[in-house]
Amino acid sequence: MLKAIKKQRRKNMPFLNNKLFLKRWIPFILLVLFLLGSIVSFLVLFLFPTSDIHAVEKKEDWIFYAEDNPESTFISRYVKHLPSVKANDRFVMKRKMTNDYKYPTMLLIGDHQHMTVYLDDQEIYTNEEPNDPLTLNHPGKTLAFITLPEDYVGKTLKIYVTSPFDTYSGFPAEVFFGPANALIGYVFSLSILNIYILLFTGFICIINLFYVIVSFINQRKLKLSSILFSGFALTAGLEAGFSDMLGGLLFPPIVNSAMLNILSIITPMFLIGFYCTNMHFVRKYYQKWLYFHYSFGLFAILFALFQTKSLPTIMNYMFLLNITSTFVTSFAAIYEALKKNPFFVICAPWIVVAAIGHCFLYIQDILVLPQSDVNWRSIIFFLLIIIFTCYGFLELFFSSEGKNKRIDTADIKLRLYEKQQANNPEQSLKMQQVLQAIKKRTHTVKDMLEDQQLAAAYEGLCEIEEQIKQQLTRPSVEKESLTTMLITNYQHTATQKRITFACDGIIEPLEQLEENDRLSLIAHCLEYAIRYTCAITDPQKRRLALRVNDTNGQLHIDCQMPLLSNEEAEKLQNDETKRQAMQADMQMLEQLCLAYQGSIRIEETNGLHLLHLTLRAKIDPLSFD
């Protein structure tokens, strides 16, 4: 036991001069270089995609009308939507082809729409498949390159557009004309940002999962917060990929549309789950909303798997749910920041801004309003991932400062075990004598076996077995718990400093906390209290009382001391060493309270200085990180 504790103690020793080794900065340096290289590449490709991209034209001189009412026509420059066109009604786009292109190509983009293209009376493209009921009822997001015939100039182009959904009916398809290579360059220029987001988020996901695995191997503790963040990074990147034009080229329309909608449901679920694991003060209330959001989201996904046609309709309800989540999350983040939760103190402003941005984007989706070619939703997710990653690196790199301030629990255990052994020298000596006798007898049996004296060797083994049984059945002195030994140690320290120390009935409630946290809490609390009480000049007034109450799973720890006079308080304030040590104790106690979803406060009333801590004895499943 002592060897294991000493090994842990050596492992936890701080670096010399409190400096970080270069190897701790290597991942950060590599990440920065990757980011800078990616940003430079993105800017070059974005600013100079192809030399002939200017040849791409998005024509706006269309004539719109409903097929069943061709007399009522509308010009596309003034009308962007025909609300009279309902589900499965045909909507016609018509224009005269005038421009002549080298390698003439048309890029056609439709959103949950069936499209059939005619050049005069010649059909040159259709995405309708009457023999496929799934595609017929759910056309998905379509992106198609159509090569025009050589004699297209002067002919009339007609595009018949229908949709099985009222939400997408009456909207025109997006049409671009130009040379084939220019259109490909145009698609690629719009896809660079989404490709970059997909690659970066995938890289962050892999690095984070590697960190989770290493932490689990070393600490045997699962970091749920990191797992949820990895899931959020992965789904946000995939959502950017499937919402891109290239997604329409790489996958069938229905697959691209279904995956995009499912990812739009899952990504916010991972995000709010990640927020919840970092909350301390409103978690039990936020969890209720979390369970409702998860239940509704999973129900929507399962329902869509059996009723694929209903997925676009369900998405409107999911967007409403996400809008509500943005408000709930914003209020929760602000409250956590006000309560000095470190994660939300730094990240809450960005979380609120991102929530507002997503709220407007979800409203646009519900109202089917025209949206920018820039994928703002994925950009906002991407910025959140960068912010959370930077916070994680800062927390990882500078956590050694807090570790140096925290009393080493391994050192506490080592001193307590050494003291316990020193108090029982006779028992330790007897045990060593027995072990030496068993070791000597074992060597004798080994020699007998080598000399083929099997009967004598068997008798020797029986004697060894009997000695071991005697030791196992011998009543041993009951060992005190580490908590009891630690408190006894501080009672001795208080006696030396002429402090009257009372702490009856505190062992059993504190046993509900983890051992390291329990020892650290007692040590920092009593170190603070003893330093404060020693500032009282009159030894007769030095009194210290520690009480612990368990109320419905809530631990209330009260440390009571006499209030210092103005002169004594000023003297303590001027003692730089004591003041810094007491501040470090308070910081560590605050961290322990946050870890157990509790709080800490100091009160001065009725001539007493009170240190009051509240902790949740039982932590819920989402709290381990």
mmCIF file of C-alpha atoms in Angstrom, residues 95-344:
data_model
loop_
_atom_site.group_PDB
_atom_site.id
_atom_site.type_symbol
_atom_site.label_atom_id
_atom_site.label_comp_id
_atom_site.label_asym_id
_atom_site.label_seq_id
_atom_site.Cartn_x
_atom_site.Cartn_y
_atom_site.Cartn_z
ATOM 1 C CA ARG A 95 -37.543 31.578 -70.528
ATOM 2 C CA LYS A 96 -35.931 32.058 -73.958
ATOM 3 C CA MET A 97 -32.354 30.788 -74.372
ATOM 4 C CA THR A 98 -30.197 33.583 -75.817
ATOM 5 C CA ASN A 99 -26.591 33.311 -74.581
ATOM 6 C CA ASP A 100 -24.120 31.063 -76.349
ATOM 7 C CA TYR A 101 -21.613 29.156 -74.170
ATOM 8 C CA LYS A 102 -18.683 26.917 -74.924
ATOM 9 C CA TYR A 103 -19.581 23.427 -73.623
ATOM 10 C CA PRO A 104 -23.041 24.704 -72.529
ATOM 11 C CA THR A 105 -24.213 23.226 -69.220
ATOM 12 C CA MET A 106 -27.078 23.932 -66.859
ATOM 13 C CA LEU A 107 -26.866 23.445 -63.071
ATOM 14 C CA LEU A 108 -30.281 22.632 -61.570
ATOM 15 C CA ILE A 109 -30.892 22.704 -57.802
ATOM 16 C CA GLY A 110 -34.207 21.693 -56.212
ATOM 17 C CA ASP A 111 -35.322 21.281 -52.612
ATOM 18 C CA HIS A 112 -37.823 18.412 -52.129
ATOM 19 C CA GLN A 113 -39.095 19.001 -55.663
ATOM 20 C CA HIS A 114 -39.733 16.898 -58.757
ATOM 21 C CA MET A 115 -38.349 18.658 -61.835
ATOM 22 C CA THR A 116 -38.740 17.952 -65.536
ATOM 23 C CA VAL A 117 -36.841 20.076 -68.085
ATOM 24 C CA TYR A 118 -37.974 20.646 -71.693
ATOM 25 C CA LEU A 119 -36.162 22.452 -74.480
ATOM 26 C CA ASP A 120 -39.075 23.320 -76.778
ATOM 27 C CA ASP A 121 -40.869 19.954 -76.828
ATOM 28 C CA GLN A 122 -37.774 17.830 -76.146
ATOM 29 C CA GLU A 123 -37.378 16.432 -72.635
ATOM 30 C CA ILE A 124 -33.718 16.721 -71.584
ATOM 31 C CA TYR A 125 -33.941 15.902 -67.867
ATOM 32 C CA THR A 126 -36.274 14.579 -65.169
ATOM 33 C CA ASN A 127 -35.804 13.337 -61.621
ATOM 34 C CA GLU A 128 -39.242 11.733 -61.432
ATOM 35 C CA GLU A 129 -39.230 7.952 -61.092
ATOM 36 C CA PRO A 130 -42.840 6.685 -61.144
ATOM 37 C CA ASN A 131 -41.727 3.109 -60.439
ATOM 38 C CA ASP A 132 -40.031 4.095 -57.172
ATOM 39 C CA PRO A 133 -42.722 5.017 -54.601
ATOM 40 C CA LEU A 134 -40.116 6.172 -52.055
ATOM 41 C CA THR A 135 -38.551 8.703 -54.425
ATOM 42 C CA LEU A 136 -41.981 9.658 -55.753
ATOM 43 C CA ASN A 137 -43.173 10.621 -52.271
ATOM 44 C CA HIS A 138 -39.854 12.075 -51.112
ATOM 45 C CA PRO A 139 -37.748 13.645 -53.906
ATOM 46 C CA GLY A 140 -35.122 15.019 -51.497
ATOM 47 C CA LYS A 141 -32.512 17.654 -52.339
ATOM 48 C CA THR A 142 -31.558 17.503 -56.025
ATOM 49 C CA LEU A 143 -28.412 18.831 -57.689
ATOM 50 C CA ALA A 144 -27.929 17.969 -61.360
ATOM 51 C CA PHE A 145 -25.598 19.022 -64.194
ATOM 52 C CA ILE A 146 -27.468 18.987 -67.535
ATOM 53 C CA THR A 147 -25.575 19.208 -70.821
ATOM 54 C CA LEU A 148 -27.497 21.339 -73.316
ATOM 55 C CA PRO A 149 -27.687 20.357 -77.018
ATOM 56 C CA GLU A 150 -25.630 22.370 -79.506
ATOM 57 C CA ASP A 151 -28.685 24.040 -81.072
ATOM 58 C CA TYR A 152 -30.191 25.282 -77.798
ATOM 59 C CA VAL A 153 -29.865 29.007 -78.635
ATOM 60 C CA GLY A 154 -33.231 30.515 -79.575
ATOM 61 C CA LYS A 155 -35.263 27.686 -78.074
ATOM 62 C CA THR A 156 -37.677 27.943 -75.142
ATOM 63 C CA LEU A 157 -36.652 26.333 -71.862
ATOM 64 C CA LYS A 158 -39.444 25.087 -69.606
ATOM 65 C CA ILE A 159 -39.015 23.558 -66.166
ATOM 66 C CA TYR A 160 -42.006 21.842 -64.545
ATOM 67 C CA VAL A 161 -41.672 21.826 -60.753
ATOM 68 C CA THR A 162 -43.862 19.910 -58.283
ATOM 69 C CA SER A 163 -43.508 18.961 -54.635
ATOM 70 C CA PRO A 164 -45.432 16.497 -52.442
ATOM 71 C CA PHE A 165 -45.112 18.996 -49.556
ATOM 72 C CA ASP A 166 -47.041 22.253 -49.185
ATOM 73 C CA THR A 167 -43.987 23.809 -47.543
ATOM 74 C CA TYR A 168 -41.873 23.505 -50.705
ATOM 75 C CA SER A 169 -44.624 24.028 -53.322
ATOM 76 C CA GLY A 170 -44.709 27.203 -55.410
ATOM 77 C CA PHE A 171 -40.971 27.882 -55.108
ATOM 78 C CA PRO A 172 -38.788 27.975 -58.248
ATOM 79 C CA ALA A 173 -35.731 25.802 -58.686
ATOM 80 C CA GLU A 174 -32.294 27.447 -58.758
ATOM 81 C CA VAL A 175 -30.815 27.439 -62.275
ATOM 82 C CA PHE A 176 -27.274 28.381 -63.360
ATOM 83 C CA PHE A 177 -25.837 28.474 -66.900
ATOM 84 C CA GLY A 178 -22.257 28.434 -68.098
ATOM 85 C CA PRO A 179 -19.386 26.269 -69.339
ATOM 86 C CA ALA A 180 -19.054 22.913 -67.586
ATOM 87 C CA ASN A 181 -15.684 23.670 -65.975
ATOM 88 C CA ALA A 182 -16.917 27.065 -64.731
ATOM 89 C CA LEU A 183 -19.977 25.491 -63.084
ATOM 90 C CA ILE A 184 -17.825 22.846 -61.402
ATOM 91 C CA GLY A 185 -15.514 25.595 -60.145
ATOM 92 C CA TYR A 186 -18.516 27.534 -58.866
ATOM 93 C CA VAL A 187 -19.829 24.522 -56.938
ATOM 94 C CA PHE A 188 -16.371 23.887 -55.503
ATOM 95 C CA SER A 189 -15.949 27.530 -54.434
ATOM 96 C CA LEU A 190 -19.191 27.338 -52.447
ATOM 97 C CA SER A 191 -18.158 23.991 -50.957
ATOM 98 C CA ILE A 192 -14.698 24.936 -49.672
ATOM 99 C CA LEU A 193 -15.976 26.302 -46.368
ATOM 100 C CA ASN A 194 -18.153 23.257 -45.642
ATOM 101 C CA ILE A 195 -15.319 20.889 -46.566
ATOM 102 C CA TYR A 196 -13.001 22.776 -44.223
ATOM 103 C CA ILE A 197 -15.567 22.581 -41.397
ATOM 104 C CA LEU A 198 -16.004 18.837 -41.991
ATOM 105 C CA LEU A 199 -12.244 18.160 -41.898
ATOM 106 C CA PHE A 200 -11.582 20.339 -38.864
ATOM 107 C CA THR A 201 -14.471 18.978 -36.785
ATOM 108 C CA GLY A 202 -13.458 15.426 -37.694
ATOM 109 C CA PHE A 203 -9.914 16.163 -36.520
ATOM 110 C CA ILE A 204 -11.196 17.639 -33.237
ATOM 111 C CA CYS A 205 -13.481 14.623 -32.729
ATOM 112 C CA ILE A 206 -10.601 12.153 -33.173
ATOM 113 C CA ILE A 207 -8.277 14.095 -30.836
ATOM 114 C CA ASN A 208 -10.992 14.378 -28.198
ATOM 115 C CA LEU A 209 -11.890 10.675 -28.349
ATOM 116 C CA PHE A 210 -8.198 9.811 -28.007
ATOM 117 C CA TYR A 211 -8.087 12.003 -24.891
ATOM 118 C CA VAL A 212 -11.186 10.247 -23.498
ATOM 119 C CA ILE A 213 -9.622 6.804 -24.032
ATOM 120 C CA VAL A 214 -6.303 7.805 -22.437
ATOM 121 C CA SER A 215 -8.113 9.379 -19.465
ATOM 122 C CA PHE A 216 -10.231 6.259 -18.999
ATOM 123 C CA ILE A 217 -7.146 4.014 -19.052
ATOM 124 C CA ASN A 218 -5.253 6.193 -16.562
ATOM 125 C CA GLN A 219 -8.077 7.225 -14.228
ATOM 126 C CA ARG A 220 -10.768 4.564 -14.808
ATOM 127 C CA LYS A 221 -13.206 7.445 -15.093
ATOM 128 C CA LEU A 222 -15.477 8.068 -18.062
ATOM 129 C CA LYS A 223 -15.602 11.695 -19.234
ATOM 130 C CA LEU A 224 -19.179 12.023 -20.439
ATOM 131 C CA SER A 225 -18.755 15.712 -21.232
ATOM 132 C CA SER A 226 -15.888 14.959 -23.641
ATOM 133 C CA ILE A 227 -17.865 12.153 -25.299
ATOM 134 C CA LEU A 228 -20.832 14.463 -25.911
ATOM 135 C CA PHE A 229 -18.501 17.150 -27.264
ATOM 136 C CA SER A 230 -16.965 14.608 -29.664
ATOM 137 C CA GLY A 231 -20.450 13.631 -30.836
ATOM 138 C CA PHE A 232 -21.368 17.288 -31.319
ATOM 139 C CA ALA A 233 -18.201 17.988 -33.342
ATOM 140 C CA LEU A 234 -18.749 14.914 -35.530
ATOM 141 C CA THR A 235 -22.436 15.543 -36.272
ATOM 142 C CA ALA A 236 -21.881 19.285 -36.838
ATOM 143 C CA GLY A 237 -19.192 18.465 -39.416
ATOM 144 C CA LEU A 238 -21.349 15.846 -41.140
ATOM 145 C CA GLU A 239 -24.275 18.271 -41.194
ATOM 146 C CA ALA A 240 -22.059 20.809 -42.964
ATOM 147 C CA GLY A 241 -21.040 18.120 -45.467
ATOM 148 C CA PHE A 242 -24.568 16.943 -46.269
ATOM 149 C CA SER A 243 -25.897 20.508 -46.537
ATOM 150 C CA ASP A 244 -23.258 21.254 -49.165
ATOM 151 C CA MET A 245 -23.708 21.129 -52.945
ATOM 152 C CA LEU A 246 -21.142 18.346 -53.165
ATOM 153 C CA GLY A 247 -23.367 16.262 -50.888
ATOM 154 C CA GLY A 248 -26.010 16.408 -53.606
ATOM 155 C CA LEU A 249 -23.491 15.031 -56.113
ATOM 156 C CA LEU A 250 -22.035 12.275 -53.927
ATOM 157 C CA PHE A 251 -25.302 10.847 -52.566
ATOM 158 C CA PRO A 252 -28.789 10.160 -53.948
ATOM 159 C CA PRO A 253 -31.206 13.044 -53.246
ATOM 160 C CA ILE A 254 -33.320 11.142 -50.724
ATOM 161 C CA VAL A 255 -30.241 9.927 -48.789
ATOM 162 C CA ASN A 256 -28.738 13.412 -48.732
ATOM 163 C CA SER A 257 -32.012 14.963 -47.549
ATOM 164 C CA ALA A 258 -32.759 12.319 -44.901
ATOM 165 C CA MET A 259 -29.226 12.433 -43.464
ATOM 166 C CA LEU A 260 -29.280 16.231 -43.346
ATOM 167 C CA ASN A 261 -32.602 16.263 -41.482
ATOM 168 C CA ILE A 262 -31.521 13.555 -39.020
ATOM 169 C CA LEU A 263 -28.227 15.349 -38.345
ATOM 170 C CA SER A 264 -30.166 18.597 -37.833
ATOM 171 C CA ILE A 265 -32.031 16.785 -35.051
ATOM 172 C CA ILE A 266 -29.045 15.026 -33.451
ATOM 173 C CA THR A 267 -26.528 17.902 -33.454
ATOM 174 C CA PRO A 268 -28.498 20.186 -31.058
ATOM 175 C CA MET A 269 -29.124 17.148 -28.828
ATOM 176 C CA PHE A 270 -25.386 16.547 -28.423
ATOM 177 C CA LEU A 271 -24.822 20.274 -27.853
ATOM 178 C CA ILE A 272 -27.377 20.729 -25.062
ATOM 179 C CA GLY A 273 -26.174 17.476 -23.471
ATOM 180 C CA PHE A 274 -22.640 18.917 -23.440
ATOM 181 C CA TYR A 275 -23.964 22.108 -21.849
ATOM 182 C CA CYS A 276 -25.790 20.090 -19.190
ATOM 183 C CA THR A 277 -22.669 18.174 -18.104
ATOM 184 C CA ASN A 278 -20.875 21.485 -17.506
ATOM 185 C CA MET A 279 -23.676 22.959 -15.371
ATOM 186 C CA HIS A 280 -23.615 22.865 -11.576
ATOM 187 C CA PHE A 281 -26.382 25.091 -10.224
ATOM 188 C CA VAL A 282 -29.350 24.587 -12.581
ATOM 189 C CA ARG A 283 -28.526 21.106 -13.833
ATOM 190 C CA LYS A 284 -31.416 19.340 -12.120
ATOM 191 C CA TYR A 285 -33.853 21.799 -13.757
ATOM 192 C CA TYR A 286 -32.109 21.832 -17.138
ATOM 193 C CA GLN A 287 -32.086 18.029 -17.159
ATOM 194 C CA LYS A 288 -35.893 17.998 -17.238
ATOM 195 C CA TRP A 289 -35.835 20.022 -20.439
ATOM 196 C CA LEU A 290 -32.995 17.834 -21.727
ATOM 197 C CA TYR A 291 -35.033 14.642 -21.255
ATOM 198 C CA PHE A 292 -38.035 16.201 -23.006
ATOM 199 C CA HIS A 293 -35.901 17.382 -25.941
ATOM 200 C CA TYR A 294 -34.197 13.984 -26.244
ATOM 201 C CA SER A 295 -37.506 12.112 -26.069
ATOM 202 C CA PHE A 296 -39.110 14.262 -28.764
ATOM 203 C CA GLY A 297 -36.010 14.077 -30.983
ATOM 204 C CA LEU A 298 -35.689 10.291 -30.736
ATOM 205 C CA PHE A 299 -39.413 9.903 -31.382
ATOM 206 C CA ALA A 300 -39.102 12.077 -34.509
ATOM 207 C CA ILE A 301 -36.189 9.986 -35.813
ATOM 208 C CA LEU A 302 -37.950 6.664 -35.168
ATOM 209 C CA PHE A 303 -41.170 7.928 -36.720
ATOM 210 C CA ALA A 304 -39.272 9.170 -39.778
ATOM 211 C CA LEU A 305 -37.630 5.763 -40.266
ATOM 212 C CA PHE A 306 -41.060 4.198 -40.786
ATOM 213 C CA GLN A 307 -42.697 7.217 -42.433
ATOM 214 C CA THR A 308 -39.964 8.764 -44.576
ATOM 215 C CA LYS A 309 -42.416 11.067 -46.313
ATOM 216 C CA SER A 310 -43.254 12.771 -43.014
ATOM 217 C CA LEU A 311 -39.671 13.780 -42.155
ATOM 218 C CA PRO A 312 -39.735 17.253 -43.821
ATOM 219 C CA THR A 313 -43.040 17.966 -42.065
ATOM 220 C CA ILE A 314 -41.675 16.819 -38.694
ATOM 221 C CA MET A 315 -38.688 19.128 -39.141
ATOM 222 C CA ASN A 316 -40.910 22.184 -38.648
ATOM 223 C CA TYR A 317 -41.807 20.916 -35.174
ATOM 224 C CA MET A 318 -38.145 20.150 -34.472
ATOM 225 C CA PHE A 319 -37.218 23.701 -35.476
ATOM 226 C CA LEU A 320 -39.806 25.009 -32.999
ATOM 227 C CA LEU A 321 -38.303 22.740 -30.332
ATOM 228 C CA ASN A 322 -34.805 24.019 -31.154
ATOM 229 C CA ILE A 323 -36.013 27.628 -30.903
ATOM 230 C CA THR A 324 -37.321 26.896 -27.409
ATOM 231 C CA SER A 325 -34.008 25.233 -26.535
ATOM 232 C CA THR A 326 -32.097 28.368 -27.530
ATOM 233 C CA PHE A 327 -34.067 30.410 -24.971
ATOM 234 C CA VAL A 328 -33.813 27.792 -22.207
ATOM 235 C CA THR A 329 -30.078 27.345 -22.797
ATOM 236 C CA SER A 330 -29.420 31.094 -22.867
ATOM 237 C CA PHE A 331 -31.099 31.667 -19.500
ATOM 238 C CA ALA A 332 -29.332 28.648 -17.961
ATOM 239 C CA ALA A 333 -25.922 29.774 -19.278
ATOM 240 C CA ILE A 334 -26.390 33.313 -17.939
ATOM 241 C CA TYR A 335 -27.419 31.997 -14.507
ATOM 242 C CA GLU A 336 -24.413 29.641 -14.357
ATOM 243 C CA ALA A 337 -22.115 32.529 -15.302
ATOM 244 C CA LEU A 338 -23.605 34.700 -12.537
ATOM 245 C CA LYS A 339 -22.888 31.864 -10.091
ATOM 246 C CA LYS A 340 -19.220 31.910 -11.208
ATOM 247 C CA ASN A 341 -19.182 28.562 -13.016
ATOM 248 C CA PRO A 342 -15.774 28.856 -14.799
ATOM 249 C CA PHE A 343 -16.934 27.233 -18.054
ATOM 250 C CA PHE A 344 -19.913 29.549 -18.469
#
